[in-house]
Amino acid sequence: MRSYVEFYPALLAAAVSCLAIASPAAAQTTELASLEAFIDSVAGVEIREYGVPGMVIAVVRDGRVVHCKGYGYADIRARRPMSPDSTVMRVGSVAKPVTALAALQLAEAGRIDLDARVDAALPGLLRGRHADRVRVRDLFTHTSGLDVRLNGTTTTDPRRVLSLEDYLRRDLPPVVHPPGEVIRYSNHGYVVLGRLVETASAESFDSYVQRHLFAPLGMRSSSFRLEGALARRAATGYEAGRRGPVPAAVLHPHIAPAAGLNTTAADMARLMVALLDSGRAAGTAPLYSTRMAALALGRHWGMHPGMPGMTYGMFETRRGGVRGVGHSGGIRGFMSGMYLWPAQRTGIFISNNGNDGGAVQAVYDAFVDRYLADPRATPPPPPPGADARAARAAGTYRLASLAVRNLERAGALRRGELRIRPCPGGCILLFGQRYVEISPGVYQAGEGGEVVGFSEGRRGERWMLTSDPFGGNRAWERIAWYQPAAFGQTLAIMCLIGFLSLPWMRPAVPPGVLKRQPSAPAIEVARRHRQAVAAGYLLFPVTLAVAFRAARATGLLAGVPLGVRAALTVGLVVTVLAAALPVTGWRLRRACAPRAERVVHTAVTIVALVFALLMWSWNLLGFRFG
């Protein structure tokens, strides 16, 4: 069967423009015609390059929509084309700027205090050592210190979506880091912010946003619930399969304020115009004051003055020498991004139903380089002391936004750490590229490329800061030589090799020993004991891998599957059995068993201890879901 991308030329010709918003007269100007041709060309290239079924793109400038189009298919099987007006896209974390706006509206009305402690507004909700120090503003900037957790954040049945109050009481992870110190991307911080909107307004979050944001802006096809007519108009999300895109599971988030927005390109165009024009869309009253509008798009927190920081609800971006703000988002089958340049009064929204963030990033890069980049932005010469700073930056770094208390910490095993190496001239090597120091502790890839920075924490931690439009602004902590995933993986493999060999060894025992009691029974019991432990620990990773593969449609998002729970039970039972190995070894010693037998038993005990500690450090021992 022919691939859907072969139909792209016809689809491009049939792409529907957003005529209800963009003026027909304006569309005839040379500038807009050039913009349309450019976006059409970029969209076509990226659809073919990344194999995404469809895409919508909206561009706004100077208070009006200058481009709004759909490309490709919203549904491959039904041959339904993408429409910027009617096709509903699931934009994931692009919901966060909307949640931030709702909270800022209430802050301006005096109902939410940005400097207040969260536990004063929501008593008893937060838990953890630092819970009483978290401020409301920390929720906006991803600096609350809440642990990272995705398991159980969605359901496949829209009727089983929990209220924010019920969900947070049941599943809010603890505060595991001091607030206000480091960026640790937190969906749950925005869920708490959504709950604050509810308590401050005495309305449900969905209702408040619908009445005070979407309705005033004319966003008639936007909602935090995917049901009814919107569900019927929703694009089908796709993921990569062996023979092309396959439909992705439809998930309904319990964490709607963080990841549950459903909308169209036309509606997002209205939102961008409002954000860039002091909360006012064409023909509507302002949503908030000019002061609050500046607060919404201004910088409020950062780990280094030379690096992009955080606004209330968005990340700062810098490409081509220009400052922007924006937020990306992904949910099964969809990837999206909304990016604004306040000084240029320009914004772009990009969304595809192919689950590919690379396609979003590519459109963003092409747009910025063509229309916004400052050609005069050239990196200055390295400042004095560059060689020493580059040497100090060297090391291996791990993403700070990893789970601490739950089994998702094991995800670090497949997350690549970043390795920094110094090079002559005060440069560093990262991602296979040379980064040149442009200010103390800040490095840039080429002219106008992405930047990375380095800073130290209050307790001497060494942080690397990265910034990219799709991944956002992230902090990476330098780790010790024994902490990289490769070291743990190597150690685990060595343990498994030990389980395959050591327990099955049968050291030669003098015939006279076997005839004496109690040596013979003790030796036989010890051999069976260590073989049972080895077999169990060999079975554990196999059952875990099979369980996760069986649940790959939703992963942990819809909760911890029964198969994963069963696999974790195997690991726990085997560990209890392994804990008795020293007792069996003591009995061997008391029975005067041969030295070789006791050495083998001791070796197996040590291997089992190391393996159990590895499983514990990765939160795979026991039922650590919270």
XYZ file of C-alpha atoms in Angstrom:
626
model
C 0.000 0.000 0.000
C 1.307 3.447 -0.824
C 2.527 5.550 2.092
C 0.376 8.505 3.124
C 3.282 10.880 2.462
C 2.934 10.207 -1.253
C -0.354 12.093 -1.119
C 1.271 15.195 0.363
C 1.374 17.399 -2.795
C -2.375 17.072 -3.214
C -2.958 17.707 0.468
C -0.769 20.791 0.432
C -2.803 22.198 -2.406
C -5.978 21.486 -0.461
C -4.720 22.893 2.880
C -7.343 25.091 4.439
C -6.384 28.638 5.457
C -7.822 30.392 8.479
C -9.905 32.921 6.492
C -12.282 33.567 9.346
C -9.479 35.323 11.221
C -6.929 36.564 8.694
C -8.040 39.427 6.503
C -8.333 38.515 2.777
C -6.876 41.894 1.854
C -3.836 41.367 4.060
C -3.299 37.932 2.579
C -2.717 39.537 -0.829
C 0.303 41.559 0.267
C 3.708 40.483 -0.945
C 4.984 40.031 2.597
C 2.172 37.680 3.599
C 2.339 35.783 0.342
C 6.057 35.268 0.935
C 5.392 34.108 4.503
C 2.711 31.666 3.346
C 4.955 30.214 0.662
C 7.777 29.819 3.150
C 5.629 28.097 5.810
C 4.048 25.863 3.164
C 7.485 24.815 1.990
C 8.814 24.162 5.510
C 5.717 22.195 6.503
C 6.021 20.021 3.412
C 9.678 19.297 4.037
C 9.146 18.435 7.710
C 6.123 16.196 7.036
C 8.205 14.191 4.600
C 11.359 14.302 6.720
C 9.742 13.187 9.982
C 6.895 11.117 8.556
C 4.175 12.845 10.557
C 0.630 12.420 9.179
C -0.396 16.045 9.606
C 0.439 19.435 10.995
C -1.183 22.793 11.771
C 0.708 26.082 11.929
C -0.525 29.536 12.969
C 1.519 32.748 12.892
C 0.488 36.071 14.456
C 2.104 39.469 14.168
C 1.190 42.979 15.321
C -2.134 41.941 16.769
C -3.471 39.912 13.853
C -3.241 36.429 12.402
C -1.057 36.385 9.297
C -0.996 32.643 8.646
C -3.163 29.759 9.821
C -3.162 26.499 7.878
C -3.503 22.766 8.083
C -1.288 20.279 6.254
C -1.637 16.556 5.710
C -4.107 14.266 7.447
C -5.950 14.517 10.743
C -6.933 10.881 10.196
C -5.074 8.693 7.700
C -7.682 5.964 7.381
C -10.609 8.355 6.871
C -8.487 10.636 4.646
C -9.660 13.569 6.779
C -7.478 16.623 6.111
C -6.073 18.848 8.810
C -8.129 21.998 9.355
C -6.872 24.907 11.486
C -10.460 25.840 12.394
C -12.135 22.515 13.100
C -9.425 19.915 13.804
C -8.905 19.606 17.549
C -5.302 18.947 18.571
C -4.183 17.586 21.927
C -1.393 19.954 22.921
C -0.248 18.471 26.234
C 1.872 20.842 28.310
C 0.976 23.879 26.198
C -1.811 23.857 28.804
C 0.600 25.313 31.377
C 0.632 28.906 30.028
C -3.196 28.847 30.128
C -3.176 27.664 33.747
C -0.657 30.375 34.596
C -2.909 33.031 33.014
C -5.873 31.861 35.056
C -3.833 32.083 38.260
C -2.474 35.531 37.316
C -6.002 36.815 36.724
C -6.911 35.778 40.261
C -3.651 37.199 41.606
C -4.536 40.574 40.102
C -7.966 40.319 41.728
C -6.246 39.749 45.076
C -7.513 36.180 45.473
C -4.116 34.491 45.031
C -0.962 35.761 46.725
C 2.100 34.876 44.657
C 4.385 35.166 47.694
C 2.201 33.068 50.002
C 3.190 29.610 51.192
C 1.210 26.937 49.377
C 0.418 25.114 52.602
C -1.296 28.262 53.908
C -3.704 28.257 50.956
C -4.048 24.466 50.731
C -3.420 23.146 54.256
C -2.142 19.608 54.555
C -1.730 19.054 50.809
C 2.048 19.184 50.386
C 4.251 16.686 52.200
C 7.960 16.216 52.518
C 10.829 17.770 54.426
C 10.642 21.118 52.628
C 6.876 21.256 52.075
C 6.298 24.262 54.366
C 8.717 26.422 52.319
C 7.062 26.156 48.889
C 5.618 29.474 47.666
C 2.952 29.942 45.016
C 5.442 31.574 42.637
C 7.640 28.453 42.858
C 4.842 26.482 41.187
C 4.962 28.775 38.129
C 8.728 28.459 37.632
C 9.165 24.684 38.163
C 11.198 25.330 41.299
C 8.819 23.854 43.908
C 11.056 20.832 44.529
C 8.177 18.375 44.007
C 9.241 14.887 42.968
C 8.720 13.873 39.336
C 6.071 11.257 38.655
C 4.087 10.236 35.572
C 2.583 6.926 36.676
C -1.152 7.087 37.210
C -1.510 10.612 35.795
C -4.011 9.565 33.092
C -6.844 7.146 32.418
C -8.129 5.540 29.226
C -11.740 6.111 30.346
C -12.896 9.769 30.327
C -15.590 8.890 32.877
C -12.903 7.967 35.400
C -11.021 11.274 35.355
C -10.586 12.388 38.965
C -11.303 15.854 40.279
C -8.169 17.865 41.044
C -8.901 17.658 44.761
C -9.296 13.874 44.736
C -6.272 13.317 42.537
C -3.958 15.530 44.603
C -5.079 14.003 47.890
C -4.323 10.568 46.481
C -1.309 10.966 44.234
C 0.596 14.230 44.799
C 4.299 13.308 45.090
C 6.338 14.715 47.993
C 8.619 17.745 48.004
C 12.090 16.202 47.733
C 14.291 19.258 47.111
C 14.504 22.697 48.729
C 12.223 25.049 46.735
C 13.573 27.963 44.735
C 16.989 26.435 44.042
C 16.881 24.453 40.790
C 14.604 23.922 37.787
C 12.959 20.499 38.116
C 10.169 20.305 35.543
C 6.972 19.561 37.450
C 3.581 18.667 36.042
C 2.251 18.406 39.574
C 3.269 21.961 40.390
C 0.766 23.116 37.778
C -1.899 20.738 39.058
C -1.507 22.381 42.469
C -1.747 25.761 40.728
C -4.976 24.602 39.071
C -6.309 23.606 42.473
C -5.448 27.083 43.783
C -7.515 28.520 40.916
C -10.441 26.389 42.092
C -10.232 27.409 45.736
C -9.704 31.095 44.915
C -12.591 31.258 42.415
C -14.998 28.753 44.003
C -15.342 27.194 40.530
C -13.991 24.045 39.000
C -10.808 24.634 37.027
C -12.503 23.675 33.742
C -15.379 26.056 34.388
C -13.167 28.972 35.409
C -10.952 28.743 32.330
C -13.958 28.336 30.040
C -15.772 31.389 31.448
C -12.855 33.741 32.076
C -10.361 32.899 29.329
C -11.761 30.867 26.454
C -15.170 32.543 26.143
C -13.858 36.153 26.273
C -11.216 35.337 23.638
C -13.658 33.537 21.342
C -11.834 30.216 21.761
C -14.938 28.143 21.065
C -13.074 24.938 20.193
C -10.909 24.731 23.314
C -11.456 22.717 26.475
C -9.641 20.777 29.178
C -12.069 17.904 28.579
C -12.020 15.817 25.396
C -15.654 14.829 25.045
C -18.748 15.347 22.911
C -18.347 17.355 19.715
C -14.689 18.173 20.450
C -13.832 14.486 20.720
C -15.480 13.813 17.359
C -13.443 16.612 15.757
C -10.149 15.543 17.349
C -7.272 14.458 15.152
C -6.096 10.885 15.543
C -2.715 10.731 17.254
C -0.120 8.391 15.749
C 3.082 6.734 16.858
C 5.766 5.077 14.781
C 5.094 1.444 13.906
C 7.004 -1.144 11.898
C 4.974 -0.437 8.775
C 4.274 3.243 9.317
C 2.221 5.278 11.785
C -0.181 3.426 14.072
C -2.921 5.064 16.185
C -1.783 5.936 19.695
C -3.759 5.209 22.848
C -6.195 7.990 23.762
C -5.403 9.090 27.297
C -7.367 11.489 29.494
C -5.197 13.300 32.062
C -6.067 13.598 35.726
C -3.506 16.424 35.608
C -5.499 18.619 33.201
C -4.006 22.001 34.271
C -0.578 20.624 33.354
C -1.287 18.591 30.226
C -4.983 18.446 29.302
C -5.624 21.239 26.792
C -7.504 20.372 23.596
C -7.676 23.162 21.037
C -7.389 24.261 17.408
C -4.773 26.305 15.600
C -7.318 29.105 15.109
C -8.024 29.253 18.847
C -4.324 29.236 19.675
C -3.863 32.136 17.273
C -6.405 34.117 19.308
C -4.581 33.233 22.519
C -1.207 34.323 21.103
C -2.636 37.664 19.978
C -3.995 38.223 23.480
C -0.716 37.291 25.150
C 1.208 39.696 22.941
C -1.343 42.512 23.234
C -1.799 42.943 27.008
C -4.416 40.229 27.296
C -6.621 41.580 24.539
C -7.668 39.776 21.360
C -9.262 41.609 18.458
C -12.651 42.976 19.471
C -12.462 41.748 23.078
C -11.969 43.368 26.466
C -8.555 42.842 28.125
C -8.227 39.802 30.354
C -5.963 41.658 32.779
C -4.060 44.924 33.171
C -0.990 46.005 31.223
C 1.037 45.493 34.407
C -0.121 41.912 34.695
C 0.560 41.333 30.994
C 4.165 42.425 31.522
C 4.339 40.135 34.551
C 3.096 37.193 32.493
C 5.867 37.493 29.880
C 8.697 38.824 32.056
C 11.635 36.872 33.465
C 11.062 35.800 37.077
C 13.670 33.186 37.839
C 16.900 31.794 36.476
C 19.941 29.849 37.623
C 22.399 32.057 35.718
C 21.968 35.680 34.577
C 23.419 34.854 31.174
C 21.050 31.952 30.503
C 17.353 31.881 29.499
C 15.159 31.722 32.590
C 11.510 31.269 33.500
C 8.443 33.444 33.041
C 5.157 32.698 34.770
C 4.078 29.738 32.659
C 6.701 29.685 29.908
C 10.402 29.237 29.251
C 12.598 32.001 27.915
C 14.258 31.144 24.596
C 17.204 32.702 22.796
C 18.031 31.880 19.220
C 19.608 34.142 16.675
C 20.206 36.853 19.260
C 16.511 37.447 20.040
C 14.595 36.790 23.251
C 11.443 34.733 23.072
C 9.167 32.836 25.442
C 7.281 29.642 24.832
C 6.225 26.184 25.863
C 6.095 22.819 24.115
C 3.819 19.904 24.872
C 3.362 16.242 24.137
C 0.710 13.646 24.827
C 0.460 10.212 23.212
C 0.332 10.752 19.455
C 0.815 14.558 19.480
C 3.623 17.091 19.768
C 3.078 20.853 19.892
C 4.712 24.163 20.688
C 3.668 27.790 21.188
C 6.406 30.453 20.926
C 6.201 34.227 21.309
C 8.602 37.116 20.729
C 7.151 40.028 22.732
C 9.501 42.732 21.401
C 8.650 41.768 17.803
C 4.957 41.154 18.651
C 5.219 37.842 16.821
C 4.129 34.325 17.710
C 3.909 30.878 16.140
C 1.943 27.761 17.094
C 2.958 24.367 15.672
C 1.282 21.018 16.289
C 1.492 17.590 14.662
C -0.288 14.285 15.201
C 2.825 12.191 14.604
C 4.306 12.281 18.114
C 7.493 13.891 16.820
C 9.042 16.827 18.652
C 11.762 17.077 16.026
C 9.226 18.272 13.464
C 8.089 21.044 15.830
C 11.668 22.086 16.536
C 12.555 22.129 12.832
C 9.684 24.470 11.961
C 10.594 26.725 14.885
C 14.263 26.883 13.845
C 13.431 27.660 10.222
C 10.963 30.389 11.193
C 13.326 32.122 13.622
C 16.299 31.964 11.273
C 14.260 33.385 8.389
C 12.250 36.133 10.109
C 13.638 36.970 13.541
C 17.349 36.202 13.858
C 19.633 39.189 14.300
C 22.397 38.921 11.653
C 24.610 41.122 13.829
C 24.575 38.600 16.691
C 28.139 37.262 16.676
C 29.830 35.660 19.670
C 32.410 37.872 21.417
C 35.962 36.617 22.043
C 36.407 34.325 25.062
C 36.805 36.327 28.287
C 39.977 35.990 30.391
C 40.276 32.737 32.342
C 38.308 30.745 29.761
C 40.645 27.724 29.885
C 40.289 27.369 33.654
C 36.501 27.667 33.505
C 36.299 25.095 30.699
C 38.371 22.654 32.756
C 36.113 23.275 35.775
C 33.009 22.578 33.665
C 34.291 19.152 32.565
C 32.458 16.105 33.847
C 29.367 13.946 33.482
C 25.966 15.510 34.117
C 22.553 13.993 34.763
C 19.163 15.664 34.301
C 17.788 17.078 37.552
C 14.181 16.368 36.536
C 14.321 12.670 37.349
C 12.206 10.828 39.871
C 13.666 10.459 43.364
C 11.154 8.394 45.345
C 9.331 6.212 42.793
C 10.110 3.455 40.307
C 10.412 5.945 37.440
C 13.907 6.614 38.728
C 14.912 3.517 36.767
C 14.273 5.636 33.665
C 17.675 7.179 34.334
C 19.130 3.927 33.042
C 18.011 4.770 29.525
C 18.452 8.539 29.735
C 21.791 9.560 28.322
C 23.978 11.643 30.578
C 25.842 14.550 29.044
C 29.630 14.406 28.970
C 31.534 17.707 28.888
C 35.152 17.842 27.769
C 37.351 20.956 27.628
C 39.147 21.833 24.421
C 41.882 24.370 23.553
C 40.954 28.030 23.505
C 38.544 27.895 26.423
C 35.910 25.903 24.522
C 33.955 22.843 25.595
C 32.803 19.818 23.598
C 29.142 18.856 23.918
C 26.794 16.991 21.537
C 29.793 16.555 19.245
C 30.044 20.345 18.784
C 32.413 23.053 19.985
C 30.790 25.573 22.303
C 32.603 28.901 22.629
C 32.456 30.906 25.849
C 30.581 34.165 25.218
C 30.483 35.331 28.853
C 31.870 33.786 32.042
C 30.287 30.357 32.389
C 28.060 30.671 29.286
C 28.884 28.860 26.024
C 27.317 29.053 22.571
C 27.336 26.652 19.629
C 28.418 28.624 16.560
C 26.914 31.978 15.682
C 23.453 32.411 17.144
C 23.223 28.758 18.194
C 21.920 27.286 21.441
C 23.650 28.184 24.691
C 24.623 26.233 27.808
C 25.682 27.653 31.149
C 27.280 26.512 34.391
C 26.551 27.514 37.968
C 27.078 26.271 41.512
C 24.402 25.455 44.069
C 24.255 26.585 47.679
C 25.798 23.333 48.873
C 28.552 23.185 46.270
C 26.606 21.270 43.606
C 27.755 21.878 40.051
C 24.948 22.513 37.554
C 24.877 22.679 33.782
C 21.974 24.587 32.266
C 20.609 23.869 28.791
C 17.937 25.602 26.776
C 16.074 24.524 23.679
C 12.600 25.479 22.456
C 11.104 22.002 22.580
C 12.808 20.562 25.661
C 12.618 23.807 27.615
C 15.186 25.073 30.100
C 16.727 22.269 32.107
C 19.295 21.789 34.836
C 21.801 18.924 34.868
C 23.768 17.995 37.985
C 27.372 16.869 37.765
C 27.624 13.351 39.117
C 30.423 11.285 40.636
C 32.350 8.628 38.715
C 30.201 5.793 40.107
C 26.814 7.413 39.372
C 26.498 7.230 35.562
C 23.915 4.790 34.222
C 26.613 2.919 32.293
C 28.419 2.094 35.550
C 25.234 0.741 37.140
C 24.323 -1.197 34.021
C 27.794 -2.765 33.861
C 27.601 -3.731 37.526
C 24.133 -5.265 37.018
C 25.362 -7.286 34.020
C 28.316 -8.551 36.039
C 25.904 -9.619 38.789
C 23.737 -11.486 36.279
C 26.813 -13.237 34.896
C 27.670 -14.195 38.462
C 24.181 -15.644 38.948
C 24.598 -17.660 35.763
C 27.849 -19.221 36.935
C 28.674 -19.161 40.655
C 25.561 -20.796 42.177
C 25.839 -23.808 39.906
C 29.405 -24.584 40.866
C 29.791 -27.780 42.883
C 33.223 -27.680 44.511
C 34.801 -31.042 44.999
C 34.095 -32.385 48.475
C 36.263 -35.160 50.013
C 34.262 -38.402 50.260
C 34.766 -38.519 53.989
C 33.046 -35.167 54.466
C 29.903 -36.256 52.683
C 29.590 -39.194 55.044
C 29.799 -36.988 58.132
C 26.818 -35.196 59.614
C 25.847 -32.400 59.573
C 28.124 -31.357 56.655
C 26.276 -33.182 53.874
C 22.778 -31.771 54.576
C 24.159 -28.249 55.121
C 26.016 -28.320 51.813
C 22.961 -29.504 49.898
C 20.681 -26.904 51.509
C 23.205 -24.123 50.768
C 23.514 -25.168 47.128
C 19.745 -25.207 46.606
C 19.359 -21.903 48.425
C 21.835 -19.980 46.294
C 20.533 -21.574 43.103
C 16.992 -20.480 43.991
C 18.206 -16.918 44.622
C 20.150 -16.858 41.350
C 17.220 -18.222 39.347
C 14.892 -15.656 40.919
C 17.188 -12.714 40.225
C 17.703 -13.901 36.637
C 13.937 -14.151 36.237
C 13.263 -10.702 37.760
C 14.584 -8.443 34.931
C 13.040 -10.757 32.339
C 9.555 -10.553 33.895
C 9.940 -6.793 34.340
C 10.909 -6.300 30.689
C 8.046 -8.507 29.485
C 5.569 -6.650 31.725
C 6.638 -3.232 30.455
C 6.546 -4.418 26.851
C 3.022 -5.757 27.330
C 1.981 -2.355 28.689
C 3.740 -0.288 26.023
C 0.473 1.203 24.703
C 0.094 3.350 27.827
C 3.243 2.600 29.813
C 2.815 3.757 33.402
C 0.651 6.743 32.458
C -2.619 4.954 33.192
C -1.238 3.430 36.392
C 1.178 0.643 37.248
C 0.006 -2.424 35.256
C -0.698 -5.720 37.005
C 2.173 -7.381 35.134
C 4.660 -4.809 36.468
C 3.315 -5.300 39.994
C 3.762 -9.067 39.593
C 7.341 -8.605 38.375
C 8.131 -6.336 41.328
C 6.658 -8.986 43.617
C 9.125 -11.515 42.167
C 12.003 -9.161 42.928
C 10.802 -8.557 46.488
C 10.299 -12.267 47.255
C 13.724 -13.173 45.859
C 15.353 -10.408 47.906
C 13.758 -11.774 51.085
C 15.135 -15.191 50.122
C 18.551 -13.646 49.424
C 18.555 -11.984 52.842
C 18.721 -15.482 54.363
C 21.926 -16.407 52.484
C 24.181 -15.302 55.389
C 22.237 -17.626 57.695
C 22.862 -20.548 55.353
C 26.522 -19.554 55.158
C 26.765 -19.511 58.952
C 25.343 -23.026 59.041
C 27.983 -24.121 56.507
C 30.677 -22.791 58.787
C 29.214 -24.478 61.861
C 28.962 -27.744 59.907
C 32.690 -27.454 59.054
C 31.899 -27.516 55.318
C 34.920 -27.434 52.976
C 36.492 -24.026 52.409
C 35.738 -24.056 48.664
C 32.028 -24.524 49.372
C 32.004 -21.618 51.815
C 33.912 -19.356 49.383
C 31.362 -19.998 46.606
C 28.495 -19.345 48.982
C 30.070 -16.103 50.209
C 30.629 -14.940 46.612
C 26.978 -15.557 45.728
C 25.898 -13.708 48.887
C 28.005 -10.669 47.930
C 26.696 -10.668 44.331
C 23.111 -10.900 45.605
C 23.725 -8.014 48.027
C 25.182 -5.803 45.283
C 22.300 -6.622 42.924
C 19.707 -5.915 45.631
C 21.349 -2.559 46.398
C 21.273 -1.659 42.707
C 17.587 -2.525 42.489
C 16.935 -0.473 45.627
C 18.827 2.545 44.291
C 16.762 2.390 41.096
C 13.504 2.073 43.123
C 12.769 -1.346 41.633
C 12.720 -3.152 44.949
C 9.268 -3.107 46.485
C 6.208 -1.124 45.439
C 7.536 2.421 45.234
C 4.849 4.129 43.164
C 4.280 7.413 45.039
